[in-house]
């Protein structure tokens, strides 16, 4: 309803904001009148943070877990969440997806490239910088990512399995522990 020539008094700025926020790419929108003849629109855009491989195919996901668009190849360099049993309709409310996204975006920049997280038999499992990481339930995943990075930085043995299920009590299993 914001068009050139429309009287300023009849422009529904709150309605325009609501309409803009319905677009998944829009994180925040404000619309205001600047009298006598200008409408100011400010938009904060969501950016793709991870590539999620869901039941219907791959899509881009923002750091807050919002599904953006199907991935047509532009997300190949992003960290990956693989939840092939999860459909897109359920994904917006799924704690596993939210926890997986939070884990990946909380990793330091140098560890995000090539990182992948999936649902394993005992919760979330990730691969970060070549290490297998047992993440567990999708809670406290930002803290688990920080502990994972600290463990890798401590130069644990190549091929070791990192367990951050309880981030206050992490563990390192030798490479042959399976």
mmCIF file of C-alpha atoms in Angstrom:
data_model
loop_
_atom_site.group_PDB
_atom_site.id
_atom_site.type_symbol
_atom_site.label_atom_id
_atom_site.label_comp_id
_atom_site.label_asym_id
_atom_site.label_seq_id
_atom_site.Cartn_x
_atom_site.Cartn_y
_atom_site.Cartn_z
ATOM 1 C CA UNK A 1 0.000 0.000 0.000
ATOM 2 C CA UNK A 2 2.994 2.345 -0.159
ATOM 3 C CA UNK A 3 2.868 3.767 -3.669
ATOM 4 C CA UNK A 4 3.822 7.034 -5.289
ATOM 5 C CA UNK A 5 0.982 9.534 -5.209
ATOM 6 C CA UNK A 6 -0.847 7.870 -2.313
ATOM 7 C CA UNK A 7 -1.853 10.377 0.403
ATOM 8 C CA UNK A 8 0.519 10.171 3.397
ATOM 9 C CA UNK A 9 -2.365 9.967 5.886
ATOM 10 C CA UNK A 10 -3.727 6.723 4.456
ATOM 11 C CA UNK A 11 -0.422 4.853 4.330
ATOM 12 C CA UNK A 12 -0.518 2.018 6.877
ATOM 13 C CA UNK A 13 3.071 2.018 8.140
ATOM 14 C CA UNK A 14 2.462 -0.817 10.645
ATOM 15 C CA UNK A 15 0.816 -2.904 7.922
ATOM 16 C CA UNK A 16 3.758 -2.259 5.610
ATOM 17 C CA UNK A 17 6.170 -3.370 8.361
ATOM 18 C CA UNK A 18 4.146 -6.565 8.956
ATOM 19 C CA UNK A 19 4.087 -7.313 5.231
ATOM 20 C CA UNK A 20 7.855 -6.847 4.939
ATOM 21 C CA UNK A 21 8.532 -9.089 7.957
ATOM 22 C CA UNK A 22 6.639 -11.949 6.306
ATOM 23 C CA UNK A 23 9.514 -12.295 3.851
ATOM 24 C CA UNK A 24 11.978 -14.765 5.422
ATOM 25 C CA UNK A 25 14.915 -12.677 4.167
ATOM 26 C CA UNK A 26 13.745 -9.691 6.267
ATOM 27 C CA UNK A 27 14.887 -9.875 9.904
ATOM 28 C CA UNK A 28 13.626 -6.428 10.857
ATOM 29 C CA UNK A 29 11.740 -3.694 9.048
ATOM 30 C CA UNK A 30 10.658 -0.206 9.993
ATOM 31 C CA UNK A 31 8.478 2.093 7.937
ATOM 32 C CA UNK A 32 7.976 5.749 8.864
ATOM 33 C CA UNK A 33 6.499 8.868 7.380
ATOM 34 C CA UNK A 34 8.886 11.759 6.767
ATOM 35 C CA UNK A 35 6.584 14.674 6.133
ATOM 36 C CA UNK A 36 5.581 16.127 3.831
ATOM 37 C CA UNK A 37 6.004 13.509 1.085
ATOM 38 C CA UNK A 38 8.490 10.755 1.935
ATOM 39 C CA UNK A 39 8.107 7.272 3.366
ATOM 40 C CA UNK A 40 11.330 5.884 4.842
ATOM 41 C CA UNK A 41 11.781 2.102 4.787
ATOM 42 C CA UNK A 42 14.669 0.478 6.664
ATOM 43 C CA UNK A 43 15.312 -3.247 6.357
ATOM 44 C CA UNK A 44 17.722 -5.531 8.175
ATOM 45 C CA UNK A 45 18.318 -8.514 5.931
ATOM 46 C CA UNK A 46 18.976 -12.065 7.075
ATOM 47 C CA UNK A 47 22.048 -13.686 5.577
ATOM 48 C CA UNK A 48 22.580 -17.381 4.863
ATOM 49 C CA UNK A 49 24.655 -18.963 7.626
ATOM 50 C CA UNK A 50 24.374 -22.682 6.878
ATOM 51 C CA UNK A 51 23.179 -25.054 4.191
ATOM 52 C CA UNK A 52 20.548 -27.485 5.462
ATOM 53 C CA UNK A 53 19.902 -30.749 3.662
ATOM 54 C CA UNK A 54 16.296 -31.623 4.529
ATOM 55 C CA UNK A 55 13.798 -34.179 3.233
ATOM 56 C CA UNK A 56 12.773 -31.931 0.314
ATOM 57 C CA UNK A 57 16.331 -30.982 -0.606
ATOM 58 C CA UNK A 58 18.889 -28.374 0.361
ATOM 59 C CA UNK A 59 18.022 -24.879 1.537
ATOM 60 C CA UNK A 60 19.783 -21.875 2.980
ATOM 61 C CA UNK A 61 19.256 -21.118 6.668
ATOM 62 C CA UNK A 62 19.899 -17.884 8.562
ATOM 63 C CA UNK A 63 21.771 -17.880 11.862
ATOM 64 C CA UNK A 64 18.455 -17.644 13.769
ATOM 65 C CA UNK A 65 17.204 -20.867 12.133
ATOM 66 C CA UNK A 66 14.921 -19.181 9.593
ATOM 67 C CA UNK A 67 14.674 -21.125 6.340
ATOM 68 C CA UNK A 68 15.455 -18.800 3.476
ATOM 69 C CA UNK A 69 15.423 -20.222 -0.067
ATOM 70 C CA UNK A 70 16.169 -23.567 -1.658
ATOM 71 C CA UNK A 71 19.902 -23.817 -2.224
ATOM 72 C CA UNK A 72 20.642 -23.845 -5.920
ATOM 73 C CA UNK A 73 24.398 -24.082 -5.450
ATOM 74 C CA UNK A 74 25.269 -20.776 -3.793
ATOM 75 C CA UNK A 75 25.519 -22.386 -0.339
ATOM 76 C CA UNK A 76 28.194 -24.946 -1.218
ATOM 77 C CA UNK A 77 30.853 -23.144 0.860
ATOM 78 C CA UNK A 78 28.627 -22.876 3.957
ATOM 79 C CA UNK A 79 28.729 -25.286 6.906
ATOM 80 C CA UNK A 80 26.168 -28.092 6.482
ATOM 81 C CA UNK A 81 23.326 -29.441 8.576
ATOM 82 C CA UNK A 82 22.186 -32.832 7.310
ATOM 83 C CA UNK A 83 18.726 -33.792 8.604
ATOM 84 C CA UNK A 84 17.318 -35.761 5.676
ATOM 85 C CA UNK A 85 14.434 -37.072 7.819
ATOM 86 C CA UNK A 86 13.156 -33.556 8.611
ATOM 87 C CA UNK A 87 10.669 -31.837 6.325
ATOM 88 C CA UNK A 88 10.754 -28.088 5.805
ATOM 89 C CA UNK A 89 7.337 -27.501 7.409
ATOM 90 C CA UNK A 90 8.504 -29.023 10.699
ATOM 91 C CA UNK A 91 11.977 -27.479 10.465
ATOM 92 C CA UNK A 92 10.934 -24.006 11.634
ATOM 93 C CA UNK A 93 10.020 -25.374 15.075
ATOM 94 C CA UNK A 94 12.544 -28.190 15.278
ATOM 95 C CA UNK A 95 14.965 -27.916 18.207
ATOM 96 C CA UNK A 96 17.458 -30.207 16.504
ATOM 97 C CA UNK A 97 17.794 -27.851 13.543
ATOM 98 C CA UNK A 98 18.002 -24.780 15.792
ATOM 99 C CA UNK A 99 20.673 -26.427 17.956
ATOM 100 C CA UNK A 100 22.644 -27.615 14.929
ATOM 101 C CA UNK A 101 22.583 -24.144 13.363
ATOM 102 C CA UNK A 102 23.614 -22.523 16.649
ATOM 103 C CA UNK A 103 26.536 -24.966 16.999
ATOM 104 C CA UNK A 104 27.826 -24.233 13.484
ATOM 105 C CA UNK A 105 27.464 -20.440 13.637
ATOM 106 C CA UNK A 106 29.123 -20.393 17.069
ATOM 107 C CA UNK A 107 32.284 -22.042 15.790
ATOM 108 C CA UNK A 108 35.181 -19.653 15.132
ATOM 109 C CA UNK A 109 35.484 -18.631 11.472
ATOM 110 C CA UNK A 110 38.416 -20.936 10.804
ATOM 111 C CA UNK A 111 36.455 -24.010 11.885
ATOM 112 C CA UNK A 112 33.187 -23.323 10.041
ATOM 113 C CA UNK A 113 34.476 -24.149 6.568
ATOM 114 C CA UNK A 114 33.783 -27.797 5.841
ATOM 115 C CA UNK A 115 31.979 -28.303 9.166
ATOM 116 C CA UNK A 116 28.962 -30.584 9.114
ATOM 117 C CA UNK A 117 26.459 -31.689 11.729
ATOM 118 C CA UNK A 118 23.871 -34.452 11.602
ATOM 119 C CA UNK A 119 21.584 -36.470 13.841
ATOM 120 C CA UNK A 120 23.303 -39.594 15.153
ATOM 121 C CA UNK A 121 22.126 -42.468 17.310
ATOM 122 C CA UNK A 122 22.883 -40.525 20.509
ATOM 123 C CA UNK A 123 22.059 -36.976 19.424
ATOM 124 C CA UNK A 124 23.880 -34.505 17.242
ATOM 125 C CA UNK A 125 27.232 -35.478 15.764
ATOM 126 C CA UNK A 126 29.529 -33.122 13.919
ATOM 127 C CA UNK A 127 32.689 -33.122 11.876
ATOM 128 C CA UNK A 128 34.828 -30.054 12.581
ATOM 129 C CA UNK A 129 38.341 -29.588 11.185
ATOM 130 C CA UNK A 130 38.517 -33.325 10.520
ATOM 131 C CA UNK A 131 37.496 -34.321 14.055
ATOM 132 C CA UNK A 132 34.369 -36.276 14.904
ATOM 133 C CA UNK A 133 32.481 -34.386 17.614
ATOM 134 C CA UNK A 134 29.763 -35.933 19.741
ATOM 135 C CA UNK A 135 27.504 -32.980 20.514
ATOM 136 C CA UNK A 136 24.516 -34.791 22.028
ATOM 137 C CA UNK A 137 21.205 -33.071 22.667
ATOM 138 C CA UNK A 138 20.559 -29.739 20.910
ATOM 139 C CA UNK A 139 21.000 -27.622 24.029
ATOM 140 C CA UNK A 140 23.894 -25.356 25.058
ATOM 141 C CA UNK A 141 25.240 -25.748 21.543
ATOM 142 C CA UNK A 142 27.017 -22.372 21.478
ATOM 143 C CA UNK A 143 28.958 -23.430 24.560
ATOM 144 C CA UNK A 144 29.612 -26.845 23.016
ATOM 145 C CA UNK A 145 31.021 -25.135 19.908
ATOM 146 C CA UNK A 146 33.362 -23.015 22.041
ATOM 147 C CA UNK A 147 34.581 -26.105 23.913
ATOM 148 C CA UNK A 148 35.068 -27.953 20.612
ATOM 149 C CA UNK A 149 37.239 -25.129 19.263
ATOM 150 C CA UNK A 150 39.265 -25.021 22.496
ATOM 151 C CA UNK A 151 39.881 -28.761 22.310
ATOM 152 C CA UNK A 152 41.032 -28.552 18.693
ATOM 153 C CA UNK A 153 43.234 -25.576 19.576
ATOM 154 C CA UNK A 154 44.834 -27.705 22.312
ATOM 155 C CA UNK A 155 46.198 -29.933 19.522
ATOM 156 C CA UNK A 156 44.423 -33.171 20.409
ATOM 157 C CA UNK A 157 45.603 -36.209 18.501
ATOM 158 C CA UNK A 158 44.546 -36.308 14.860
ATOM 159 C CA UNK A 159 41.530 -38.572 14.424
ATOM 160 C CA UNK A 160 40.513 -38.325 18.085
ATOM 161 C CA UNK A 161 36.804 -38.237 18.896
ATOM 162 C CA UNK A 162 35.743 -35.171 20.858
ATOM 163 C CA UNK A 163 32.800 -35.444 23.234
ATOM 164 C CA UNK A 164 31.149 -32.200 24.324
ATOM 165 C CA UNK A 165 27.788 -33.638 25.414
ATOM 166 C CA UNK A 166 28.458 -32.077 28.819
ATOM 167 C CA UNK A 167 30.474 -28.981 27.874
ATOM 168 C CA UNK A 168 31.716 -28.482 31.440
ATOM 169 C CA UNK A 169 33.172 -31.992 31.322
ATOM 170 C CA UNK A 170 34.427 -32.665 27.769
ATOM 171 C CA UNK A 171 36.266 -35.826 26.819
ATOM 172 C CA UNK A 172 38.702 -36.967 24.157
ATOM 173 C CA UNK A 173 38.579 -40.532 22.918
ATOM 174 C CA UNK A 174 41.526 -42.010 21.049
ATOM 175 C CA UNK A 175 41.152 -42.404 17.296
ATOM 176 C CA UNK A 176 40.577 -46.158 17.513
ATOM 177 C CA UNK A 177 37.742 -45.856 20.070
ATOM 178 C CA UNK A 178 35.085 -45.789 17.326
#
